[in-house]
Structure formats: C-alpha cells, structure tokens
Short mmCIF file of C-alpha atoms in Angstrom, two decimals:
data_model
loop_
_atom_site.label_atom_id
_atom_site.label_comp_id
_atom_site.label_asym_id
_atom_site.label_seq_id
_atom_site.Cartn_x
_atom_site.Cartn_y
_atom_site.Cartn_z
CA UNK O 277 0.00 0.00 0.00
CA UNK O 278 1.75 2.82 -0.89
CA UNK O 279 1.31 6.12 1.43
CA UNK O 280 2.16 9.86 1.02
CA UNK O 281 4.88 11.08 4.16
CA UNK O 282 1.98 14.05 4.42
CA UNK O 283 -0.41 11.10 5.72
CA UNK O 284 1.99 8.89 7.92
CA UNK O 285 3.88 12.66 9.38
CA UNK O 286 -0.31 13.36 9.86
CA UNK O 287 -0.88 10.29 11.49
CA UNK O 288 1.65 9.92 13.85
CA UNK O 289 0.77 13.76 15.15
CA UNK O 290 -2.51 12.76 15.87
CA UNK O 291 -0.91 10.22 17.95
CA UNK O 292 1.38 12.50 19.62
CA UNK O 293 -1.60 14.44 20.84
CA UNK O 294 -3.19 11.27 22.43
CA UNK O 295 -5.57 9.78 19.36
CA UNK O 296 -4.88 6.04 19.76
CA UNK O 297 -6.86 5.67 16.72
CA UNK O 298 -4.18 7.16 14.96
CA UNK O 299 -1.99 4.10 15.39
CA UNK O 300 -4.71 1.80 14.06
CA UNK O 301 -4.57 4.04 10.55
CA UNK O 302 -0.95 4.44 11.13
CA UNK O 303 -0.76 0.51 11.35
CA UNK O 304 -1.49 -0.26 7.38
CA UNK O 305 0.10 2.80 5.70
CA UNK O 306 3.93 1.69 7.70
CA UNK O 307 3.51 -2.13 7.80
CA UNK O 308 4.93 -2.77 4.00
CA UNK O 309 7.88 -0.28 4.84
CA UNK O 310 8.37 -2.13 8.13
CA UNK O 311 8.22 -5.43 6.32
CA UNK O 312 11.12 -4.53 3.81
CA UNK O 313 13.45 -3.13 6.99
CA UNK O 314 12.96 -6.69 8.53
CA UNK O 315 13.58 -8.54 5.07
CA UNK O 316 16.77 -7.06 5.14
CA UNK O 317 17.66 -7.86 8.44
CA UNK O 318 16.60 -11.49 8.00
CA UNK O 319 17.64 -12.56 4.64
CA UNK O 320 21.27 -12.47 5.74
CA UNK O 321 19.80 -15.66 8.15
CA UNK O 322 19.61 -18.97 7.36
CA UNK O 323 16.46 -20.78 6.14
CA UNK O 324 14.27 -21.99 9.03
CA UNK O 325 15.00 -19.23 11.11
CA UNK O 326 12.86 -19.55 14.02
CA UNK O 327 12.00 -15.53 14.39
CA UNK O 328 10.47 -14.60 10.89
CA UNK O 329 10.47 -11.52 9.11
CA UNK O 330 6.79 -11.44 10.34
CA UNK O 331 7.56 -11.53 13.94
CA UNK O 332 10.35 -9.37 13.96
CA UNK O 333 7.83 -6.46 12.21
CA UNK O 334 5.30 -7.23 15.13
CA UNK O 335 7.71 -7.20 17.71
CA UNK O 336 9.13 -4.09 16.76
CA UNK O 337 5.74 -2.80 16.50
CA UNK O 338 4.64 -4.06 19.93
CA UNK O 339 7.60 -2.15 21.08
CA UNK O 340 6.82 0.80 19.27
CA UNK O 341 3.68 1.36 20.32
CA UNK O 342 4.95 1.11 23.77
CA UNK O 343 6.57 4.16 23.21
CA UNK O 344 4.24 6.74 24.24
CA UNK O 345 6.87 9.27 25.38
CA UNK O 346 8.33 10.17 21.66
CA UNK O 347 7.50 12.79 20.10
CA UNK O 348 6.98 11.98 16.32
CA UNK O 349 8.53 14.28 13.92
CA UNK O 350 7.79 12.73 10.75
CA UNK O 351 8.28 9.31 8.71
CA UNK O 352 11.67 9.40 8.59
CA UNK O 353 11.78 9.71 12.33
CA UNK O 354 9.36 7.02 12.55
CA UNK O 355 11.07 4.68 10.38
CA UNK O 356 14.24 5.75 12.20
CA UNK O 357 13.24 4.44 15.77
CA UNK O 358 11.48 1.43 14.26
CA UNK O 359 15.16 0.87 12.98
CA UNK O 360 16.18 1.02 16.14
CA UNK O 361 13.90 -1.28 17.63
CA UNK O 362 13.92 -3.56 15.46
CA UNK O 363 17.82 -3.59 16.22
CA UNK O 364 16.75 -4.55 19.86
CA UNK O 365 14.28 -7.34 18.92
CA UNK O 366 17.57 -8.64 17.11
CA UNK O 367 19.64 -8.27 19.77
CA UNK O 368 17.44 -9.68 22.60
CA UNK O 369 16.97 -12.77 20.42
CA UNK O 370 20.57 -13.32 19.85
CA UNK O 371 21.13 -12.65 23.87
CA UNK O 372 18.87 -15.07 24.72
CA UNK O 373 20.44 -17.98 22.63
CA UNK O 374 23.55 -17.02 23.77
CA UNK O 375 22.61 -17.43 27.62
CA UNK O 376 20.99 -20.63 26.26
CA UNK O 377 24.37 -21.71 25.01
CA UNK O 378 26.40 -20.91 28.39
CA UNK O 379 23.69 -22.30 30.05
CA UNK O 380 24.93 -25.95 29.09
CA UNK O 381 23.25 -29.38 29.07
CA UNK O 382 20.11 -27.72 31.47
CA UNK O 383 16.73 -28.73 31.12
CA UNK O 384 14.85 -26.30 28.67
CA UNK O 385 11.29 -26.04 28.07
CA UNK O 386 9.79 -26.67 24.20
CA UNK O 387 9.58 -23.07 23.68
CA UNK O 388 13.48 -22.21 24.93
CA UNK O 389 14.52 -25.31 22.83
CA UNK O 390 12.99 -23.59 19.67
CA UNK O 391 14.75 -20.34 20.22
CA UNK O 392 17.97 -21.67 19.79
CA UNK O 393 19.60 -19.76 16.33
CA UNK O 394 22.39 -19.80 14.42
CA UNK O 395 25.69 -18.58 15.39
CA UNK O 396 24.66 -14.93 13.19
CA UNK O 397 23.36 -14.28 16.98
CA UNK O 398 26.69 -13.28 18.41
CA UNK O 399 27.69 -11.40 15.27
CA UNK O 400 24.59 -9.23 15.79
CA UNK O 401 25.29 -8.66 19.67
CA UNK O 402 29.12 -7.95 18.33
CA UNK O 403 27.91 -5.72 16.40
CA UNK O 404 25.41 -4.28 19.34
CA UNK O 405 28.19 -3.74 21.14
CA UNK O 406 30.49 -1.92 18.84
CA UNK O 407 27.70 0.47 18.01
CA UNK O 408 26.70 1.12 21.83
CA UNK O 409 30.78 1.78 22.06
CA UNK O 410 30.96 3.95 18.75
CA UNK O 411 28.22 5.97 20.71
CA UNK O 412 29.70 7.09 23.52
CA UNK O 413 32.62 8.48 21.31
CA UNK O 414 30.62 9.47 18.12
CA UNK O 415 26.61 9.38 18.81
CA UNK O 416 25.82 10.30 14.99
CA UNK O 417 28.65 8.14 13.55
CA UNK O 418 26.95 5.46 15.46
CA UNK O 419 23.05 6.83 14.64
CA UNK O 420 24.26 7.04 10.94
CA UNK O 421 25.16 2.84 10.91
CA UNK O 422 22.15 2.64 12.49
CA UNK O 423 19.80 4.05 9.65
CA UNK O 424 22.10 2.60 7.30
CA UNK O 425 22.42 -0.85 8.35
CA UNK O 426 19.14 -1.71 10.43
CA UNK O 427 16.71 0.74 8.76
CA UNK O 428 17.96 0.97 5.42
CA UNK O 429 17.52 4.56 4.81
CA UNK O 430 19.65 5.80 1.88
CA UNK O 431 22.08 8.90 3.18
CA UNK O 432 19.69 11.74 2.07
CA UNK O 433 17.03 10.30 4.33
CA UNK O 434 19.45 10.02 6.87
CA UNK O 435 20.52 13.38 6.44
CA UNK O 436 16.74 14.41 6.96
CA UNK O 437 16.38 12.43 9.92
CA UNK O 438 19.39 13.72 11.67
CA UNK O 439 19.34 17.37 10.18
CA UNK O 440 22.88 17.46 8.87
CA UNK O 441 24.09 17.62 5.19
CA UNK O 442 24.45 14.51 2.98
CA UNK O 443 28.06 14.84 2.44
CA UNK O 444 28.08 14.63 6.07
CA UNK O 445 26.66 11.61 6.41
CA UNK O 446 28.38 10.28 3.62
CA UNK O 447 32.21 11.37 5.60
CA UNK O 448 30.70 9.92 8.93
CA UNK O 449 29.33 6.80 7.12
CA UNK O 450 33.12 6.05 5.91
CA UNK O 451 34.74 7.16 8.99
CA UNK O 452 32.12 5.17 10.91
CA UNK O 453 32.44 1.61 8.61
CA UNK O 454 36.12 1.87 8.88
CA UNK O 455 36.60 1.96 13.34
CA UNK O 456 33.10 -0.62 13.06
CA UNK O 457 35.56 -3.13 10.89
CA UNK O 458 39.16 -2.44 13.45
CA UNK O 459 36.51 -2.72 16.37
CA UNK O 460 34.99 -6.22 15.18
CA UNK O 461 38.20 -7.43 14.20
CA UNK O 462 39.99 -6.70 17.53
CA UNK O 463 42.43 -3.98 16.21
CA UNK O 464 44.21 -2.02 18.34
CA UNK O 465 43.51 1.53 16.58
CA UNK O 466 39.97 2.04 18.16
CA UNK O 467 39.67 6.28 17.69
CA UNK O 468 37.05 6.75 14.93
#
C-alpha cells in the first residue's frame, strides 16, 4: 500500500496528541515499509530461522507502540526508531540464545529449545556492542550505521532524519564503517 509522508507525518501527530486511533490508521500505511526493513535484516539468516520476518515487524511494533513518550517528527523519524527497535528485537533474540548456550546441558522447556539460532546471533550482539561503544565516542557516527544498516535509509534520508548535510553523512558513514571493521576485528587503533 503505498502512502504519502503528508499522511503517515499526519498520522503519527494525531498520535502525539493522544488519538490512539491514529496508530490503528498508522498501522497499514507503515507495515509494507516495516516489512522490507525486517527482510533485510533477515535474509542475511539462514532458512528456518525460528524468528520470521513477520515476527520481527510485530515485535518491533509491539515495542513501538509502547513508546508513548516520543515525540513523532515525521516518517523518517518514525522509520528511524522502528530501525532502532527492530535492532533490539535482534539483539534480545541473539542474547537469549547465547545465555541458552552458556547455560549448558540444562533442562529447557519446548519453547526455549525452539529459540535456539544460528551462530549470526553473536555477530549481531558484536555488532550491538560496537555500536553502543561507537556511541559514547561518536553518537551520529553510530546513529548514521544505524539508519544505514538496520533501517535501510539511503544517506539523504538520513541526512533528513538527523538534520545534517548529505556529504556529512556520507564522511561519517566512511569514517564510521572503517573503526566498526578495526573494532569487530579486535584492532588495536579504536579512535574513529
């Protein structure tokens, strides 16, 4: 369904100003946006994968409209923190199969037996925890990977979203890729 920004930016500031039946109109003109941010984050998993591009987009949405303290700007901001939620879903998953892992030979119920994943898990809680790390030194270095990489948003969108010039975002982008890839590969040089 495809959906002006005018309607979803309308939308979401009727939801702002309390109209929860904003979110149930919000709801279909986001979903097939949402969908193609979790495709992305999934297809890189193997077949089988126990949490589905489906669940990830209702998770995320769950979370999302949880969220009663943000104030919406527009779309882009929108699809920005669903990004970034959808990041979390990812990451919780992956943190729980880990535990599962240390956790040995213990008895598991049928439902904790089914969330075991593969071994993408720690790369995406690496990855977690290079970002939270590239944050403390560079927030928008790390908010830029972010919208890149979890919310596929192309570098003018990001440059919307974060109210800085494309180039910008294109110079943090390289500068940001470049300490993410000595960070992961334990190099020593860790300044971005």
């Amino acid at each position: 369904m495809a959906s002006s920004s005018d309607d979803i930016t309308g939308w979401l500031a009727r939801w702002n100003n309390g109209d929860e039946t904003a979110l149930e109109k919000l709801a279909p003109l986001v979903y097939q946006e949402l969908h193609r941010l979790a495709s992305r984050y999934m297809c890189g998993e193997r077949s089988g994968h126990l949490l589905q591009t489906t669940a990830l987009v209702n998770e995320a949405y769950l979370r999302l409209h949880e969220t009663n303290r943000i104030h919406w700007q527009d779309r882009n901001h929108f699809y920005a923190v669903a990004a970034r939620a959808m990041r979390r879903v990812l990451v919780d998953f992956a943190r729980a199969r880990n535990q599962h892992k240390r956790n040995g030979g213990r008895q598991v119920s049928l439902d904790e037996a089914l969330a075991i994943v593969s071994d993408r898990s720690a790369d995406i809680v690496a990855l977690d925890d290079a970002l939270t790390t590239l944050a403390k030194v560079h927030q928008r270095q790390s908010q830029i990977v972010e919208l890149r990489f979890f919310g596929g948003l192309t570098e003018p969108h990001i440059a919307r979203v974060l109210g800085v010039s494309p180039r910008t975002v294109s110079s943090d982008w390289r500068m940001a890729r470049s300490w993410l890839l000595r960070e992961l590969n334990g190099d020593d040089a860790r300044d971005p």
